[in-house]
Amino acid sequence: MTAQVIDGNALSRQLRAEVAQRAAALTARGHQPGLAVILVGDDPASAVYVRNKVKACADAGFHSVLEQYAADLSEAALLERIDALNRDPAIHGILVQLPLPAHIDDHRVIEAISASKDVDGFHVSSAGALLVGEPGFKACTPYGCMKMLESIGLHDLRGKHAVVIGRSNIVGKPMALMLLQANATVTVCHSGTADLSHHTRQADIVVAAVGKRKVLTADMVKPGAVVIDVGMNRDEAGKLCGDVDFENVKEVAGWITPVPGGVGPMTITMLLVNTCEAAERLGA
Ligand code: GUN
C-alpha cells in the first residue's frame, strides 16, 4: 500500500486564493490587511522564513513591512518598536520571528504584542483562549495541520486516537489542544518517551514535531494511519527533510504530508488567514 500525499502547496493555493478575496474586499473598504514582520539577527533559516512570509503577503494583496535588526538590538529597543506597531492603524498583525538572540526574553517580547495583533497565536491570552475553547488566534503551524486533516474529510475526530510527538509551545502543545477540540483522544509524547512506538502504533493520526530526522519510522506506524510531518531538517546531503522517514512510512500510512511542500506552506497560509481575521476584527 502506498499512502496518498496531502499536498500542502495545492491546499495553500486554494486557501490563499480565498484569503486574497477577503483582503480585496477589506482593501475596497479602506482596511487593507497589514502585517509587520520583525527579524533580529542573521540566522539564515529565519531570514528565508521571513522573506517567504512577506512575499506571501504581497501575493495575497496585503500591506507588509519587514523590519530587520542586528543581533545586538537591545530588548528595550525591540519593545519600543512593538509599542509603535501596536498603535499603527495600518498594521493588523505583528510577528516577531523566533528564535530571538539569547539576551532578549522571548516571553516578554511576545506579551508586548497587542493580543488583538497576535497573529502568530503565541500570546498567553491566545494560548489560554485555545485551552478554554474561546475564540482567539490559533498558532499557525498546528492550525495548518488541522486544515490538512479537514482537507481529507477529517473534521470531527471522535473515536480517533491522535499521537503528537513533541511538546513545544508553538507546535506540540497547541496541536494537542486543537486535536482535543476536534474530539480526538490525544496522547502527547516526547522524543524520549519510553517505548515511543508502543504509543504511535495505536494512533490513527500521528503528528511528528520534534525537529530530528527519522523520529518516526515505518515500524512505528499503524497501517492506514494519517502522518503529519512538522519537521524541518537537513539530511547528510543538505536536502530539506522532515521528522518522518518518508520513503518507508509512505508504504504503511494511508495519508502522509511531504517535506518540503507539506506543513511548511500551510504555516504561512494560516498566518495570512489570521492577519486577515485581525484586519476584519479591527477594521470591520
Ligand atoms: N520560528 C519557527 N516557527 C515560527 C513561527 O511560526 N512564528 C515565529 N514568529 N517564529 C517561528
Short mmCIF file of C-alpha atoms and ligand atoms in Angstrom, two decimals:
data_model
loop_
_atom_site.label_atom_id
_atom_site.label_comp_id
_atom_site.label_asym_id
_atom_site.label_seq_id
_atom_site.Cartn_x
_atom_site.Cartn_y
_atom_site.Cartn_z
CA MET A 1 0.00 0.00 0.00
CA THR A 2 1.27 3.47 -0.82
CA ALA A 3 -0.08 6.45 1.12
CA GLN A 4 -1.89 9.31 -0.53
CA VAL A 5 0.08 12.53 -0.22
CA ILE A 6 -1.58 15.57 1.38
CA ASP A 7 -0.28 18.36 -0.84
CA GLY A 8 0.34 21.46 1.29
CA ASN A 9 1.15 23.56 -1.77
CA ALA A 10 -2.15 22.76 -3.50
CA LEU A 11 -4.23 23.28 -0.34
CA SER A 12 -2.35 26.54 0.32
CA ARG A 13 -3.08 27.82 -3.18
CA GLN A 14 -6.78 27.24 -2.62
CA LEU A 15 -6.86 28.82 0.86
CA ARG A 16 -4.66 31.75 -0.20
CA ALA A 17 -6.99 32.50 -3.13
CA GLU A 18 -9.87 32.70 -0.63
CA VAL A 19 -7.90 34.95 1.72
CA ALA A 20 -6.87 37.21 -1.19
CA GLN A 21 -10.57 37.73 -1.97
CA ARG A 22 -11.29 38.67 1.65
CA ALA A 23 -8.27 41.02 1.59
CA ALA A 24 -9.52 42.68 -1.61
CA ALA A 25 -12.93 43.28 0.00
CA LEU A 26 -11.27 44.83 3.06
CA THR A 27 -8.99 46.97 0.90
CA ALA A 28 -12.02 48.25 -1.04
CA ARG A 29 -13.46 49.42 2.30
CA GLY A 30 -10.18 51.16 3.19
CA HIS A 31 -8.86 48.44 5.53
CA GLN A 32 -6.09 46.67 3.60
CA PRO A 33 -4.74 43.93 5.91
CA GLY A 34 -1.24 44.78 7.13
CA LEU A 35 1.43 42.55 8.67
CA ALA A 36 4.67 43.66 10.31
CA VAL A 37 7.44 41.05 10.45
CA ILE A 38 10.41 41.63 12.72
CA LEU A 39 13.68 39.73 12.36
CA VAL A 40 16.51 40.23 14.85
CA GLY A 41 19.92 38.82 13.95
CA ASP A 42 21.17 36.94 10.93
CA ASP A 43 20.00 33.33 11.33
CA PRO A 44 19.90 32.17 7.68
CA ALA A 45 16.86 29.87 8.12
CA SER A 46 14.88 32.66 9.83
CA ALA A 47 15.83 35.05 7.01
CA VAL A 48 14.32 32.63 4.45
CA TYR A 49 11.14 32.17 6.53
CA VAL A 50 10.52 35.90 6.94
CA ARG A 51 11.17 36.57 3.24
CA ASN A 52 8.60 33.90 2.36
CA LYS A 53 6.08 35.42 4.79
CA VAL A 54 6.48 38.90 3.33
CA LYS A 55 6.24 37.60 -0.24
CA ALA A 56 3.07 35.66 0.62
CA CYS A 57 1.57 38.91 1.96
CA ALA A 58 2.32 40.75 -1.28
CA ASP A 59 0.88 37.90 -3.36
CA ALA A 60 -2.37 37.99 -1.34
CA GLY A 61 -2.71 41.79 -1.66
CA PHE A 62 -1.71 42.59 1.91
CA HIS A 63 0.37 45.52 3.09
CA SER A 64 3.52 44.28 4.80
CA VAL A 65 6.65 45.66 6.37
CA LEU A 66 9.83 43.75 7.15
CA GLU A 67 11.95 45.24 9.92
CA GLN A 68 15.41 43.71 10.18
CA TYR A 69 17.72 44.46 13.10
CA ALA A 70 21.25 43.48 14.04
CA ALA A 71 21.72 40.71 16.61
CA ASP A 72 22.81 43.25 19.25
CA LEU A 73 19.49 45.12 19.23
CA SER A 74 18.52 45.77 22.84
CA GLU A 75 15.34 44.29 24.29
CA ALA A 76 14.19 47.82 25.20
CA ALA A 77 14.57 48.97 21.58
CA LEU A 78 12.61 45.97 20.33
CA LEU A 79 9.82 46.61 22.86
CA GLU A 80 9.69 50.23 21.69
CA ARG A 81 9.22 49.12 18.07
CA ILE A 82 6.45 46.74 19.11
CA ASP A 83 4.72 49.53 21.03
CA ALA A 84 4.78 51.73 17.91
CA LEU A 85 3.39 48.90 15.74
CA ASN A 86 0.67 48.19 18.32
CA ARG A 87 -0.53 51.77 17.76
CA ASP A 88 -0.10 51.78 13.94
CA PRO A 89 -3.58 51.56 12.34
CA ALA A 90 -2.12 50.19 9.06
CA ILE A 91 -0.77 47.14 10.91
CA HIS A 92 -3.19 44.39 11.99
CA GLY A 93 -0.70 41.63 12.72
CA ILE A 94 2.77 41.66 14.32
CA LEU A 95 5.13 38.70 14.02
CA VAL A 96 8.50 38.55 15.75
CA GLN A 97 10.47 35.69 14.21
CA LEU A 98 11.81 33.20 16.74
CA PRO A 99 14.38 32.33 17.94
CA LEU A 100 15.50 35.70 19.29
CA PRO A 101 19.11 36.34 20.38
CA ALA A 102 19.79 34.96 23.89
CA HIS A 103 19.90 38.39 25.58
CA ILE A 104 16.25 39.05 24.65
CA ASP A 105 13.42 37.49 26.68
CA ASP A 106 11.06 35.84 24.12
CA HIS A 107 8.17 35.75 26.56
CA ARG A 108 8.39 39.45 27.41
CA VAL A 109 8.53 40.34 23.71
CA ILE A 110 5.56 38.16 22.74
CA GLU A 111 3.49 39.51 25.63
CA ALA A 112 4.28 43.08 24.50
CA ILE A 113 2.43 42.46 21.23
CA SER A 114 -1.19 43.59 21.50
CA ALA A 115 -3.39 40.46 21.84
CA SER A 116 -5.54 41.85 19.00
CA LYS A 117 -2.47 41.75 16.69
CA ASP A 118 -1.01 38.41 17.89
CA VAL A 119 -1.40 36.64 14.52
CA ASP A 120 1.21 34.02 15.49
CA GLY A 121 -1.10 32.94 18.34
CA PHE A 122 1.82 32.81 20.81
CA HIS A 123 0.41 35.28 23.38
CA VAL A 124 -0.63 33.79 26.73
CA SER A 125 -4.16 35.10 26.10
CA SER A 126 -4.28 33.34 22.68
CA ALA A 127 -3.00 30.09 24.19
CA GLY A 128 -5.50 30.47 27.05
CA ALA A 129 -8.37 31.08 24.64
CA LEU A 130 -7.47 27.85 22.84
CA LEU A 131 -7.32 25.97 26.16
CA VAL A 132 -10.82 27.03 27.20
CA GLY A 133 -12.34 26.87 23.71
CA GLU A 134 -12.89 30.62 23.29
CA PRO A 135 -12.18 32.46 20.02
CA GLY A 136 -8.61 33.70 19.66
CA PHE A 137 -5.72 33.47 17.23
CA LYS A 138 -4.56 29.92 16.71
CA ALA A 139 -0.85 29.13 16.33
CA CYS A 140 -0.26 28.89 12.57
CA THR A 141 1.53 25.54 12.28
CA PRO A 142 -0.95 23.38 14.23
CA TYR A 143 -3.82 25.35 12.67
CA GLY A 144 -2.42 24.42 9.25
CA CYS A 145 -2.17 20.76 10.30
CA MET A 146 -5.86 20.81 11.30
CA LYS A 147 -6.75 22.26 7.87
CA MET A 148 -4.79 19.41 6.26
CA LEU A 149 -6.85 16.88 8.24
CA GLU A 150 -10.07 18.66 7.22
CA SER A 151 -8.92 18.54 3.58
CA ILE A 152 -9.09 14.73 3.68
CA GLY A 153 -12.52 14.75 5.33
CA LEU A 154 -11.37 14.52 8.95
CA HIS A 155 -13.45 17.24 10.62
CA ASP A 156 -14.76 15.51 13.71
CA LEU A 157 -12.11 13.21 15.21
CA ARG A 158 -14.43 11.48 17.69
CA GLY A 159 -13.21 7.90 18.15
CA LYS A 160 -9.80 8.67 16.60
CA HIS A 161 -6.59 8.39 18.56
CA ALA A 162 -4.03 11.09 17.76
CA VAL A 163 -0.42 10.94 18.96
CA VAL A 164 1.63 14.14 18.97
CA ILE A 165 5.40 13.74 19.28
CA GLY A 166 6.92 16.97 20.58
CA ARG A 167 5.55 19.38 23.14
CA SER A 168 6.80 22.83 22.18
CA ASN A 169 4.70 25.90 22.96
CA ILE A 170 4.45 26.77 19.27
CA VAL A 171 3.51 23.35 17.85
CA GLY A 172 3.13 20.32 20.15
CA LYS A 173 1.01 21.83 22.94
CA PRO A 174 -1.39 23.87 20.76
CA MET A 175 -1.62 20.90 18.34
CA ALA A 176 -2.76 18.64 21.18
CA LEU A 177 -5.41 21.16 22.23
CA MET A 178 -6.72 21.60 18.67
CA LEU A 179 -6.99 17.81 18.27
CA LEU A 180 -8.83 17.61 21.61
CA GLN A 181 -11.19 20.37 20.49
CA ALA A 182 -11.96 18.23 17.42
CA ASN A 183 -12.91 15.39 19.84
CA ALA A 184 -9.86 13.17 19.27
CA THR A 185 -8.34 11.07 22.03
CA VAL A 186 -4.87 12.60 22.36
CA THR A 187 -1.54 11.29 23.59
CA VAL A 188 1.35 13.73 23.80
CA CYS A 189 4.81 12.18 23.68
CA HIS A 190 8.34 13.43 23.99
CA SER A 191 11.01 12.16 21.58
CA GLY A 192 12.45 10.41 24.66
CA THR A 193 9.16 8.80 25.76
CA ALA A 194 9.82 5.20 26.79
CA ASP A 195 8.69 2.79 24.07
CA LEU A 196 7.51 5.59 21.82
CA SER A 197 6.49 3.10 19.12
CA HIS A 198 4.04 1.45 21.55
CA HIS A 199 2.11 4.76 21.50
CA THR A 200 2.50 5.64 17.83
CA ARG A 201 1.43 2.16 16.65
CA GLN A 202 -2.00 2.73 18.21
CA ALA A 203 -2.50 6.07 16.51
CA ASP A 204 -4.96 6.83 13.73
CA ILE A 205 -3.18 10.20 13.37
CA VAL A 206 0.49 10.86 14.17
CA VAL A 207 1.92 14.38 14.25
CA ALA A 208 5.73 14.47 14.38
CA ALA A 209 7.07 17.81 15.63
CA VAL A 210 10.45 17.15 17.20
CA GLY A 211 12.98 18.65 14.79
CA LYS A 212 15.02 15.48 14.34
CA ARG A 213 15.25 13.19 11.30
CA LYS A 214 13.64 9.76 11.31
CA VAL A 215 11.83 10.22 14.62
CA LEU A 216 9.01 8.23 13.00
CA THR A 217 9.93 5.10 11.07
CA ALA A 218 7.70 2.61 9.22
CA ASP A 219 7.65 0.05 12.07
CA MET A 220 6.13 2.73 14.34
CA VAL A 221 3.06 3.38 12.18
CA LYS A 222 -0.29 1.57 12.11
CA PRO A 223 -1.26 0.60 8.54
CA GLY A 224 -3.55 3.27 7.07
CA ALA A 225 -2.73 5.96 9.66
CA VAL A 226 -2.53 9.67 8.79
CA VAL A 227 1.01 11.00 9.25
CA ILE A 228 1.64 14.74 9.55
CA ASP A 229 5.29 15.80 9.43
CA VAL A 230 6.07 19.17 11.02
CA GLY A 231 9.86 18.67 10.94
CA MET A 232 12.27 20.90 9.00
CA ASN A 233 15.68 19.29 8.97
CA ARG A 234 18.56 18.73 6.55
CA ASP A 235 19.88 15.30 5.56
CA GLU A 236 23.60 14.45 5.03
CA ALA A 237 23.40 15.89 1.51
CA GLY A 238 21.93 19.15 2.82
CA LYS A 239 18.50 18.36 1.39
CA LEU A 240 15.42 19.53 3.30
CA CYS A 241 13.66 16.69 5.13
CA GLY A 242 11.16 16.23 7.93
CA ASP A 243 10.97 14.13 11.11
CA VAL A 244 9.40 11.20 9.26
CA ASP A 245 11.23 8.52 7.28
CA PHE A 246 9.02 9.42 4.31
CA GLU A 247 10.17 6.79 1.80
CA ASN A 248 9.38 3.88 4.11
CA VAL A 249 6.48 5.33 6.11
CA LYS A 250 4.57 6.08 2.90
CA GLU A 251 4.39 2.32 2.28
CA VAL A 252 2.47 1.83 5.56
CA ALA A 253 0.47 5.03 6.13
CA GLY A 254 -2.85 5.85 4.49
CA TRP A 255 -2.08 9.56 4.16
CA ILE A 256 1.20 11.45 4.59
CA THR A 257 2.44 15.03 4.29
CA PRO A 258 5.73 15.59 2.40
CA VAL A 259 8.66 17.85 3.33
CA PRO A 260 9.03 20.20 1.56
CA GLY A 261 5.55 21.03 0.26
CA GLY A 262 3.52 19.90 3.27
CA VAL A 263 3.08 21.71 6.56
CA GLY A 264 5.59 24.50 5.69
CA PRO A 265 3.42 26.37 3.16
CA MET A 266 0.36 25.80 5.38
CA THR A 267 2.01 27.68 8.27
CA ILE A 268 2.35 30.78 6.11
CA THR A 269 -1.16 30.33 4.74
CA MET A 270 -2.64 30.33 8.25
CA LEU A 271 -0.61 33.42 9.10
CA LEU A 272 -2.40 35.16 6.20
CA VAL A 273 -5.76 33.83 7.44
CA ASN A 274 -5.06 35.14 10.96
CA THR A 275 -3.89 38.54 9.67
CA CYS A 276 -7.00 38.86 7.50
CA GLU A 277 -9.15 38.00 10.51
CA ALA A 278 -7.29 40.58 12.63
CA ALA A 279 -7.99 43.22 9.98
CA GLU A 280 -11.65 42.18 9.83
CA ARG A 281 -11.94 42.44 13.62
CA LEU A 282 -10.03 45.71 13.92
CA GLY A 283 -11.37 47.40 10.83
CA ALA A 284 -14.85 45.96 10.33
N1 GUN B 1 10.03 30.21 14.38
C1 GUN B 1 9.70 28.97 13.95
N2 GUN B 1 8.39 28.91 13.66
C2 GUN B 1 7.89 30.14 13.89
C3 GUN B 1 6.59 30.71 13.77
O1 GUN B 1 5.60 30.06 13.38
N3 GUN B 1 6.50 32.02 14.09
C4 GUN B 1 7.55 32.75 14.55
N4 GUN B 1 7.34 34.01 14.88
N5 GUN B 1 8.76 32.25 14.68
C5 GUN B 1 8.92 30.95 14.35
#
